[in-house]
């Protein structure tokens, strides 16, 4: 029996999934320790319930796709509207270098995914799902590209697989980040600090002066706390700022709608959500640079986080877990290889390129976080390291900028190139 739910009932179920996820994350320590998002925790339980209903009684559910698409586009528009290129000045050369290091890894991740999928007899496009779509991209990108791959390329189960891979990435990224950083710090000869660190310990770290450099660095790191994707933090917004923000989102989505039609069947044809992201970037930087418009970032964050939560809840409700049965073995092999590649890359590339000092070790822990999972995992990894050793304002300035939006722009570009390759 097939049951179709309209937008009202779909929204009600999505909010119930989010409330269930909140309860699970608060009650189950494992979920909290590994920063599993509330929509994922509740959504996976809902997906299992839907799976049981299908297997036992033959029920299947169709949820309102228009609402799911709208929240997805709003999430990607929020990334673009947060991408202020003037912030590049605050990060300086290290920010540019780290962005390049991360970009190279995204390409490597997709090469490994596609190659492994081909060797194991899977569709090469599924290799992208087990590559940067779900790992570097996280749940939001996995859901968005999953829908695109299913509708435009006929890849069955892409969304379901993407959500599953992204969940694995969150856990794996949280597990490997701390041990990798600890091993790198041991190479520097640095010991865990006591409440008042010994200056001789600090001197053992190459370039440790940067850790306590200037008040400007600390202020810069503090000013970027909003980028850390903390959906539960208090943000004061007003009715007027809400209306302004909705207008910005509407403009970005209108841009995406127009460009999707204009670019159809041309060489620069892109998924609609990529145009939403691009529209947000253009609107943000034109308004702030040309018109000196004061963007209300807190309001953008609220709408972006809410849209992502609702989208993930609806995407997980729509999962068809029975489509993963034949993929479980090969996908697990690919993910284990991707995890090993992540460890090797940060150990020999990220750490060395970023300066082979304590800041580089903390950055490596952060790279493990969003290279396999998401920015919150990266922040959690770095906090675990700095709580045990020394502060790193440099890392806490750079990683949120790169992980929160620059990596999504790079990832969208790389994925678009890969999907156009002749062997895909």
mmCIF file of N, CA, C and O in Angstrom, residues 128-194:
data_model
loop_
_atom_site.group_PDB
_atom_site.id
_atom_site.type_symbol
_atom_site.label_atom_id
_atom_site.label_comp_id
_atom_site.label_asym_id
_atom_site.label_seq_id
_atom_site.Cartn_x
_atom_site.Cartn_y
_atom_site.Cartn_z
ATOM 1 N N UNK A 128 31.421 8.747 -6.319
ATOM 2 C CA UNK A 128 31.378 10.143 -5.869
ATOM 3 C C UNK A 128 30.591 10.264 -4.564
ATOM 4 O O UNK A 128 30.913 11.096 -3.714
ATOM 5 N N UNK A 129 29.547 9.434 -4.422
ATOM 6 C CA UNK A 129 28.772 9.455 -3.182
ATOM 7 C C UNK A 129 29.638 9.007 -2.013
ATOM 8 O O UNK A 129 29.558 9.560 -0.909
ATOM 9 N N UNK A 130 30.485 7.991 -2.238
ATOM 10 C CA UNK A 130 31.408 7.528 -1.196
ATOM 11 C C UNK A 130 32.692 8.351 -1.196
ATOM 12 O O UNK A 130 33.649 7.997 -0.509
ATOM 13 N N UNK A 131 32.698 9.423 -1.972
ATOM 14 C CA UNK A 131 33.816 10.359 -2.003
ATOM 15 C C UNK A 131 33.422 11.662 -1.338
ATOM 16 O O UNK A 131 32.851 11.683 -0.243
ATOM 17 N N UNK A 132 33.659 12.772 -2.037
ATOM 18 C CA UNK A 132 33.465 14.079 -1.405
ATOM 19 C C UNK A 132 32.006 14.484 -1.268
ATOM 20 O O UNK A 132 31.694 15.400 -0.512
ATOM 21 N N UNK A 133 31.085 13.836 -1.994
ATOM 22 C CA UNK A 133 29.668 14.192 -1.837
ATOM 23 C C UNK A 133 29.229 14.018 -0.391
ATOM 24 O O UNK A 133 28.686 14.949 0.226
ATOM 25 N N UNK A 134 29.455 12.839 0.169
ATOM 26 C CA UNK A 134 28.967 12.554 1.517
ATOM 27 C C UNK A 134 30.020 12.767 2.592
ATOM 28 O O UNK A 134 29.680 13.127 3.719
ATOM 29 N N UNK A 135 31.306 12.556 2.274
ATOM 30 C CA UNK A 135 32.337 12.656 3.296
ATOM 31 C C UNK A 135 32.718 14.117 3.555
ATOM 32 O O UNK A 135 32.445 14.657 4.618
ATOM 33 N N UNK A 136 33.315 14.772 2.574
ATOM 34 C CA UNK A 136 33.617 16.198 2.753
ATOM 35 C C UNK A 136 32.337 17.018 2.803
ATOM 36 O O UNK A 136 32.225 17.974 3.571
ATOM 37 N N UNK A 137 31.345 16.649 1.996
ATOM 38 C CA UNK A 137 30.111 17.432 1.898
ATOM 39 C C UNK A 137 29.196 17.303 3.094
ATOM 40 O O UNK A 137 28.506 18.256 3.454
ATOM 41 N N UNK A 138 29.151 16.137 3.740
ATOM 42 C CA UNK A 138 28.262 15.955 4.869
ATOM 43 C C UNK A 138 26.834 15.628 4.439
ATOM 44 O O UNK A 138 26.551 15.415 3.263
ATOM 45 N N UNK A 139 25.930 15.620 5.413
ATOM 46 C CA UNK A 139 24.561 15.189 5.168
ATOM 47 C C UNK A 139 23.803 16.104 4.207
ATOM 48 O O UNK A 139 23.031 15.639 3.369
ATOM 49 N N UNK A 140 24.013 17.421 4.326
ATOM 50 C CA UNK A 140 23.289 18.340 3.442
ATOM 51 C C UNK A 140 23.649 18.138 1.983
ATOM 52 O O UNK A 140 22.770 18.020 1.118
ATOM 53 N N UNK A 141 24.944 18.078 1.694
ATOM 54 C CA UNK A 141 25.398 17.861 0.320
ATOM 55 C C UNK A 141 25.016 16.469 -0.168
ATOM 56 O O UNK A 141 24.660 16.286 -1.339
ATOM 57 N N UNK A 142 25.083 15.466 0.730
ATOM 58 C CA UNK A 142 24.710 14.099 0.357
ATOM 59 C C UNK A 142 23.250 14.028 -0.069
ATOM 60 O O UNK A 142 22.916 13.394 -1.079
ATOM 61 N N UNK A 143 22.388 14.681 0.687
ATOM 62 C CA UNK A 143 20.970 14.678 0.328
ATOM 63 C C UNK A 143 20.695 15.402 -0.968
ATOM 64 O O UNK A 143 19.914 14.944 -1.811
ATOM 65 N N UNK A 144 21.368 16.548 -1.157
ATOM 66 C CA UNK A 144 21.140 17.344 -2.365
ATOM 67 C C UNK A 144 21.637 16.629 -3.612
ATOM 68 O O UNK A 144 20.917 16.500 -4.615
ATOM 69 N N UNK A 145 22.878 16.137 -3.567
ATOM 70 C CA UNK A 145 23.420 15.444 -4.738
ATOM 71 C C UNK A 145 22.733 14.093 -4.951
ATOM 72 O O UNK A 145 22.627 13.624 -6.086
ATOM 73 N N UNK A 146 22.294 13.468 -3.842
ATOM 74 C CA UNK A 146 21.582 12.196 -3.983
ATOM 75 C C UNK A 146 20.336 12.350 -4.821
ATOM 76 O O UNK A 146 20.063 11.539 -5.726
ATOM 77 N N UNK A 147 19.577 13.409 -4.557
ATOM 78 C CA UNK A 147 18.371 13.670 -5.349
ATOM 79 C C UNK A 147 18.733 13.935 -6.801
ATOM 80 O O UNK A 147 18.080 13.432 -7.732
ATOM 81 N N UNK A 148 19.791 14.717 -7.030
ATOM 82 C CA UNK A 148 20.231 15.021 -8.395
ATOM 83 C C UNK A 148 20.656 13.762 -9.143
ATOM 84 O O UNK A 148 20.283 13.550 -10.306
ATOM 85 N N UNK A 149 21.436 12.904 -8.478
ATOM 86 C CA UNK A 149 21.903 11.672 -9.126
ATOM 87 C C UNK A 149 20.748 10.728 -9.434
ATOM 88 O O UNK A 149 20.754 10.034 -10.455
ATOM 89 N N UNK A 150 19.753 10.697 -8.562
ATOM 90 C CA UNK A 150 18.606 9.818 -8.795
ATOM 91 C C UNK A 150 17.719 10.334 -9.921
ATOM 92 O O UNK A 150 17.283 9.560 -10.787
ATOM 93 N N UNK A 151 17.471 11.635 -9.938
ATOM 94 C CA UNK A 151 16.529 12.197 -10.904
ATOM 95 C C UNK A 151 17.154 12.424 -12.281
ATOM 96 O O UNK A 151 16.511 12.198 -13.300
ATOM 97 N N UNK A 152 18.403 12.868 -12.313
ATOM 98 C CA UNK A 152 19.034 13.236 -13.579
ATOM 99 C C UNK A 152 19.933 12.148 -14.154
ATOM 100 O O UNK A 152 20.155 12.100 -15.360
ATOM 101 N N UNK A 153 20.475 11.282 -13.290
ATOM 102 C CA UNK A 153 21.405 10.255 -13.765
ATOM 103 C C UNK A 153 20.887 8.835 -13.550
ATOM 104 O O UNK A 153 21.542 7.870 -13.945
ATOM 105 N N UNK A 154 19.732 8.703 -12.897
ATOM 106 C CA UNK A 154 19.138 7.387 -12.705
ATOM 107 C C UNK A 154 19.873 6.474 -11.755
ATOM 108 O O UNK A 154 19.785 5.244 -11.868
ATOM 109 N N UNK A 155 20.600 7.038 -10.798
ATOM 110 C CA UNK A 155 21.349 6.237 -9.828
ATOM 111 C C UNK A 155 20.421 5.885 -8.667
ATOM 112 O O UNK A 155 20.108 6.730 -7.830
ATOM 113 N N UNK A 156 19.978 4.647 -8.620
ATOM 114 C CA UNK A 156 19.019 4.214 -7.599
ATOM 115 C C UNK A 156 19.693 4.164 -6.232
ATOM 116 O O UNK A 156 20.791 3.631 -6.076
ATOM 117 N N UNK A 157 19.016 4.734 -5.234
ATOM 118 C CA UNK A 157 19.508 4.664 -3.855
ATOM 119 C C UNK A 157 20.614 5.632 -3.517
ATOM 120 O O UNK A 157 21.249 5.496 -2.463
ATOM 121 N N UNK A 158 20.867 6.640 -4.364
ATOM 122 C CA UNK A 158 21.971 7.566 -4.122
ATOM 123 C C UNK A 158 21.765 8.375 -2.843
ATOM 124 O O UNK A 158 22.705 8.598 -2.080
ATOM 125 N N UNK A 159 20.532 8.822 -2.600
ATOM 126 C CA UNK A 159 20.251 9.603 -1.391
ATOM 127 C C UNK A 159 20.421 8.762 -0.139
ATOM 128 O O UNK A 159 21.054 9.185 0.838
ATOM 129 N N UNK A 160 19.867 7.567 -0.159
ATOM 130 C CA UNK A 160 19.971 6.664 0.992
ATOM 131 C C UNK A 160 21.429 6.350 1.294
ATOM 132 O O UNK A 160 21.871 6.410 2.451
ATOM 133 N N UNK A 161 22.188 6.026 0.260
ATOM 134 C CA UNK A 161 23.607 5.717 0.436
ATOM 135 C C UNK A 161 24.361 6.935 0.954
ATOM 136 O O UNK A 161 25.217 6.822 1.842
ATOM 137 N N UNK A 162 24.059 8.099 0.401
ATOM 138 C CA UNK A 162 24.756 9.319 0.810
ATOM 139 C C UNK A 162 24.561 9.619 2.283
ATOM 140 O O UNK A 162 25.518 9.975 2.987
ATOM 141 N N UNK A 163 23.333 9.496 2.768
ATOM 142 C CA UNK A 163 23.063 9.749 4.182
ATOM 143 C C UNK A 163 23.807 8.744 5.062
ATOM 144 O O UNK A 163 24.383 9.094 6.102
ATOM 145 N N UNK A 164 23.824 7.480 4.638
ATOM 146 C CA UNK A 164 24.521 6.440 5.406
ATOM 147 C C UNK A 164 26.022 6.706 5.442
ATOM 148 O O UNK A 164 26.672 6.591 6.496
ATOM 149 N N UNK A 165 26.606 7.081 4.294
ATOM 150 C CA UNK A 165 28.042 7.364 4.218
ATOM 151 C C UNK A 165 28.392 8.591 5.054
ATOM 152 O O UNK A 165 29.412 8.621 5.750
ATOM 153 N N UNK A 166 27.547 9.626 4.979
ATOM 154 C CA UNK A 166 27.801 10.838 5.753
ATOM 155 C C UNK A 166 27.779 10.556 7.254
ATOM 156 O O UNK A 166 28.575 11.128 8.018
ATOM 157 N N UNK A 167 26.884 9.670 7.684
ATOM 158 C CA UNK A 167 26.824 9.301 9.095
ATOM 159 C C UNK A 167 28.087 8.557 9.505
ATOM 160 O O UNK A 167 28.669 8.814 10.577
ATOM 161 N N UNK A 168 28.544 7.639 8.666
ATOM 162 C CA UNK A 168 29.819 6.955 8.923
ATOM 163 C C UNK A 168 30.949 7.971 9.035
ATOM 164 O O UNK A 168 31.812 7.884 9.922
ATOM 165 N N UNK A 169 30.953 8.952 8.131
ATOM 166 C CA UNK A 169 32.012 9.955 8.125
ATOM 167 C C UNK A 169 32.060 10.772 9.404
ATOM 168 O O UNK A 169 33.144 11.094 9.907
ATOM 169 N N UNK A 170 30.884 11.117 9.945
ATOM 170 C CA UNK A 170 30.845 11.864 11.208
ATOM 171 C C UNK A 170 31.545 11.089 12.321
ATOM 172 O O UNK A 170 32.351 11.642 13.081
ATOM 173 N N UNK A 171 31.216 9.804 12.410
ATOM 174 C CA UNK A 171 31.809 8.976 13.458
ATOM 175 C C UNK A 171 33.301 8.782 13.215
ATOM 176 O O UNK A 171 34.122 8.969 14.120
ATOM 177 N N UNK A 172 33.675 8.431 11.976
ATOM 178 C CA UNK A 172 35.074 8.176 11.659
ATOM 179 C C UNK A 172 35.920 9.440 11.840
ATOM 180 O O UNK A 172 37.038 9.383 12.380
ATOM 181 N N UNK A 173 35.407 10.579 11.385
ATOM 182 C CA UNK A 173 36.146 11.826 11.533
ATOM 183 C C UNK A 173 36.385 12.184 12.982
ATOM 184 O O UNK A 173 37.453 12.700 13.347
ATOM 185 N N UNK A 174 35.392 11.912 13.836
ATOM 186 C CA UNK A 174 35.560 12.182 15.258
ATOM 187 C C UNK A 174 36.514 11.212 15.935
ATOM 188 O O UNK A 174 37.187 11.570 16.903
ATOM 189 N N UNK A 175 36.606 9.997 15.413
ATOM 190 C CA UNK A 175 37.476 8.989 16.023
ATOM 191 C C UNK A 175 38.941 9.219 15.665
ATOM 192 O O UNK A 175 39.824 9.138 16.524
ATOM 193 N N UNK A 176 39.243 9.523 14.408
ATOM 194 C CA UNK A 176 40.637 9.585 13.964
ATOM 195 C C UNK A 176 41.299 10.938 14.230
ATOM 196 O O UNK A 176 42.533 11.022 14.300
ATOM 197 N N UNK A 177 40.514 12.011 14.394
ATOM 198 C CA UNK A 177 41.102 13.348 14.522
ATOM 199 C C UNK A 177 42.028 13.489 15.716
ATOM 200 O O UNK A 177 43.174 13.955 15.588
ATOM 201 N N UNK A 178 41.559 13.084 16.908
ATOM 202 C CA UNK A 178 42.359 13.211 18.116
ATOM 203 C C UNK A 178 43.631 12.389 18.094
ATOM 204 O O UNK A 178 44.725 12.917 18.350
ATOM 205 N N UNK A 179 43.547 11.089 17.790
ATOM 206 C CA UNK A 179 44.765 10.270 17.752
ATOM 207 C C UNK A 179 45.801 10.758 16.738
ATOM 208 O O UNK A 179 47.001 10.724 17.011
ATOM 209 N N UNK A 180 45.358 11.212 15.554
ATOM 210 C CA UNK A 180 46.297 11.725 14.556
ATOM 211 C C UNK A 180 47.007 12.965 15.093
ATOM 212 O O UNK A 180 48.237 13.089 14.996
ATOM 213 N N UNK A 181 46.249 13.887 15.673
ATOM 214 C CA UNK A 181 46.860 15.097 16.227
ATOM 215 C C UNK A 181 47.812 14.761 17.373
ATOM 216 O O UNK A 181 48.906 15.350 17.474
ATOM 217 N N UNK A 182 47.425 13.840 18.233
ATOM 218 C CA UNK A 182 48.285 13.459 19.352
ATOM 219 C C UNK A 182 49.607 12.882 18.860
ATOM 220 O O UNK A 182 50.683 13.203 19.392
ATOM 221 N N UNK A 183 49.547 12.062 17.816
ATOM 222 C CA UNK A 183 50.768 11.489 17.259
ATOM 223 C C UNK A 183 51.674 12.577 16.677
ATOM 224 O O UNK A 183 52.896 12.558 16.874
ATOM 225 N N UNK A 184 51.075 13.536 16.004
ATOM 226 C CA UNK A 184 51.857 14.634 15.424
ATOM 227 C C UNK A 184 52.474 15.502 16.517
ATOM 228 O O UNK A 184 53.624 15.945 16.397
ATOM 229 N N UNK A 185 51.729 15.760 17.575
ATOM 230 C CA UNK A 185 52.241 16.579 18.672
ATOM 231 C C UNK A 185 53.367 15.870 19.401
ATOM 232 O O UNK A 185 54.335 16.498 19.854
ATOM 233 N N UNK A 186 53.282 14.548 19.509
ATOM 234 C CA UNK A 186 54.373 13.784 20.124
ATOM 235 C C UNK A 186 55.654 13.926 19.339
ATOM 236 O O UNK A 186 56.752 13.945 19.917
ATOM 237 N N UNK A 187 55.543 14.054 18.018
ATOM 238 C CA UNK A 187 56.727 14.294 17.190
ATOM 239 C C UNK A 187 57.381 15.620 17.530
ATOM 240 O O UNK A 187 58.595 15.794 17.377
ATOM 241 N N UNK A 188 56.577 16.589 18.016
ATOM 242 C CA UNK A 188 57.106 17.897 18.398
ATOM 243 C C UNK A 188 57.696 17.885 19.803
ATOM 244 O O UNK A 188 58.346 18.851 20.219
ATOM 245 N N UNK A 189 57.473 16.820 20.545
ATOM 246 C CA UNK A 189 57.994 16.725 21.901
ATOM 247 C C UNK A 189 57.216 17.534 22.904
ATOM 248 O O UNK A 189 57.734 17.866 23.981
ATOM 249 N N UNK A 190 55.958 17.858 22.614
ATOM 250 C CA UNK A 190 55.145 18.670 23.522
ATOM 251 C C UNK A 190 54.371 17.782 24.471
ATOM 252 O O UNK A 190 53.774 16.794 24.063
ATOM 253 N N UNK A 191 54.367 18.139 25.747
ATOM 254 C CA UNK A 191 53.638 17.390 26.766
ATOM 255 C C UNK A 191 52.295 18.054 27.036
ATOM 256 O O UNK A 191 52.137 19.251 26.821
ATOM 257 N N UNK A 192 51.316 17.285 27.516
ATOM 258 C CA UNK A 192 50.045 17.904 27.921
ATOM 259 C C UNK A 192 50.293 18.979 28.969
ATOM 260 O O UNK A 192 51.156 18.824 29.844
ATOM 261 N N UNK A 193 49.549 20.064 28.895
ATOM 262 C CA UNK A 193 49.784 21.201 29.779
ATOM 263 C C UNK A 193 49.051 21.048 31.104
ATOM 264 O O UNK A 193 48.063 20.331 31.215
ATOM 265 N N UNK A 194 49.569 21.749 32.100
ATOM 266 C CA UNK A 194 48.884 21.919 33.371
ATOM 267 C C UNK A 194 48.173 23.261 33.306
ATOM 268 O O UNK A 194 48.343 24.004 32.343
#
